[in-house]
Amino acid sequence: MESGISVQVVKEWDSAVLVDLYRAGGWWMQDHDPAHLPALVRSSFAFAIAVEEATGRSVGMGRIISDGVADGYIQDLVVIPEFRGKGVGRNILRTLLTFCYERNITWIGLIAEPGTEEFYTSIGFSRMKDHIPMRYRGRL
């Protein structure tokens, strides 16, 4: 992990900074409303931010959603491009995993983006045999 980067679990963070991080991951669309971000952070089981200590710049983030009793799901994990490949994402993920394990949440899953499988398997995740990730696209 690159020295000079700290990771902390937070319950609030600057929405403009979060928009920039989500954009770095390709997840922020023009029609998204940043007014929802404070609730997104507060409502996450754990929301971790990586900060460059020398500048105070936020360089990555990740979050887990959970009921706090049984399972946890990595919902987001992103590091800005110039800090990728330096252990920042790994440290964010370990911070989130530790947070869960300390609260007896030991079943943790995710749906990996294409091209990220090697990163996640290097940390200890594995494909779930005979399981299929799905997304609801129906109409109510």
XYZ file of C-alpha atoms in Angstrom:
140
model
C 0.000 0.000 0.000
C 1.272 3.407 -0.874
C 2.472 5.217 2.242
C 0.745 8.437 3.083
C -2.755 7.090 2.383
C -5.141 6.528 5.265
C -8.460 4.701 5.101
C -11.290 5.340 7.525
C -14.912 4.295 7.872
C -17.130 7.389 7.871
C -20.819 8.267 8.190
C -20.615 11.458 6.113
C -18.411 12.903 3.375
C -18.457 15.830 0.977
C -20.918 15.078 -1.836
C -18.859 16.870 -4.513
C -15.880 14.654 -3.658
C -18.058 11.553 -3.891
C -19.366 12.625 -7.303
C -15.749 12.861 -8.508
C -14.977 9.392 -7.144
C -18.085 7.870 -8.726
C -17.161 9.555 -12.020
C -13.683 7.995 -11.785
C -15.408 4.615 -11.659
C -17.649 5.465 -14.604
C -20.714 5.201 -12.374
C -21.971 8.786 -12.291
C -24.415 9.953 -14.933
C -25.445 13.551 -15.541
C -29.000 12.883 -14.378
C -27.924 11.514 -10.988
C -28.813 13.757 -8.062
C -25.948 14.416 -5.611
C -28.524 15.305 -2.943
C -28.928 11.537 -2.413
C -25.277 10.985 -1.501
C -25.445 11.894 2.216
C -28.166 9.264 2.743
C -26.185 6.745 0.674
C -23.177 7.178 2.973
C -25.213 7.146 6.204
C -27.285 4.143 5.154
C -24.340 1.986 4.130
C -23.294 -0.602 6.693
C -19.755 0.691 6.207
C -18.483 3.466 3.948
C -14.698 3.786 3.701
C -12.702 6.691 2.275
C -9.021 6.656 1.298
C -7.324 10.010 1.815
C -3.881 11.172 0.737
C -2.543 12.443 4.053
C -0.234 15.135 2.637
C -2.988 16.867 0.659
C -6.254 15.720 2.241
C -7.389 14.594 -1.209
C -9.875 11.717 -1.349
C -8.414 9.108 -3.706
C -10.790 6.175 -3.289
C -13.844 4.819 -1.555
C -15.807 1.655 -0.983
C -18.971 0.618 0.759
C -20.744 -2.435 2.098
C -24.481 -2.866 2.453
C -25.796 -5.284 5.075
C -28.600 -5.873 7.527
C -25.929 -6.002 10.219
C -26.836 -9.572 11.169
C -26.064 -12.055 8.419
C -24.537 -11.065 5.078
C -22.640 -8.154 3.599
C -22.284 -7.047 0.000
C -19.517 -4.917 -1.448
C -21.568 -2.376 -3.340
C -18.923 0.051 -4.601
C -15.128 0.154 -4.709
C -13.286 2.787 -6.719
C -9.836 4.366 -6.746
C -8.964 7.369 -8.917
C -6.807 6.383 -11.904
C -3.455 7.774 -10.741
C -3.651 5.777 -7.492
C -4.693 2.455 -9.017
C -2.271 -0.450 -8.744
C -0.704 0.954 -5.567
C -2.646 -1.017 -2.959
C -5.245 1.646 -2.202
C -8.204 -0.477 -3.326
C -6.854 -3.468 -1.422
C -6.578 -1.359 1.747
C -10.112 0.007 1.333
C -11.423 -3.520 0.874
C -9.516 -4.868 3.881
C -10.870 -2.012 5.998
C -14.427 -2.907 4.957
C -13.877 -6.640 5.501
C -12.374 -6.017 8.946
C -15.315 -3.780 9.860
C -17.703 -6.615 8.964
C -15.732 -9.414 10.620
C -15.482 -7.422 13.859
C -19.305 -7.397 13.837
C -19.610 -11.125 13.017
C -20.605 -10.523 9.392
C -18.493 -13.200 7.706
C -20.450 -13.953 4.517
C -19.455 -11.153 2.152
C -20.212 -11.150 -1.545
C -19.953 -8.872 -4.549
C -20.602 -8.684 -8.253
C -17.287 -7.844 -9.896
C -16.969 -5.577 -12.913
C -15.383 -7.179 -15.982
C -11.595 -7.096 -15.678
C -11.526 -6.988 -11.867
C -11.747 -10.700 -11.071
C -7.986 -11.120 -10.579
C -7.946 -8.252 -8.065
C -10.748 -9.772 -5.989
C -9.436 -13.346 -6.138
C -6.006 -12.131 -4.978
C -7.688 -10.906 -1.791
C -9.649 -14.099 -1.156
C -12.906 -13.836 -3.096
C -13.878 -16.685 -5.405
C -16.555 -17.344 -7.980
C -19.746 -18.747 -6.505
C -20.290 -22.036 -8.287
C -23.841 -22.622 -9.469
C -24.949 -19.049 -8.675
C -26.048 -16.469 -11.209
C -26.043 -12.726 -10.461
C -29.297 -11.156 -11.571
C -30.823 -7.691 -11.820
C -34.517 -6.814 -11.850
C -35.531 -5.034 -15.062
C -39.256 -5.790 -14.961
C -42.123 -3.411 -14.502
C -44.419 -2.999 -11.538
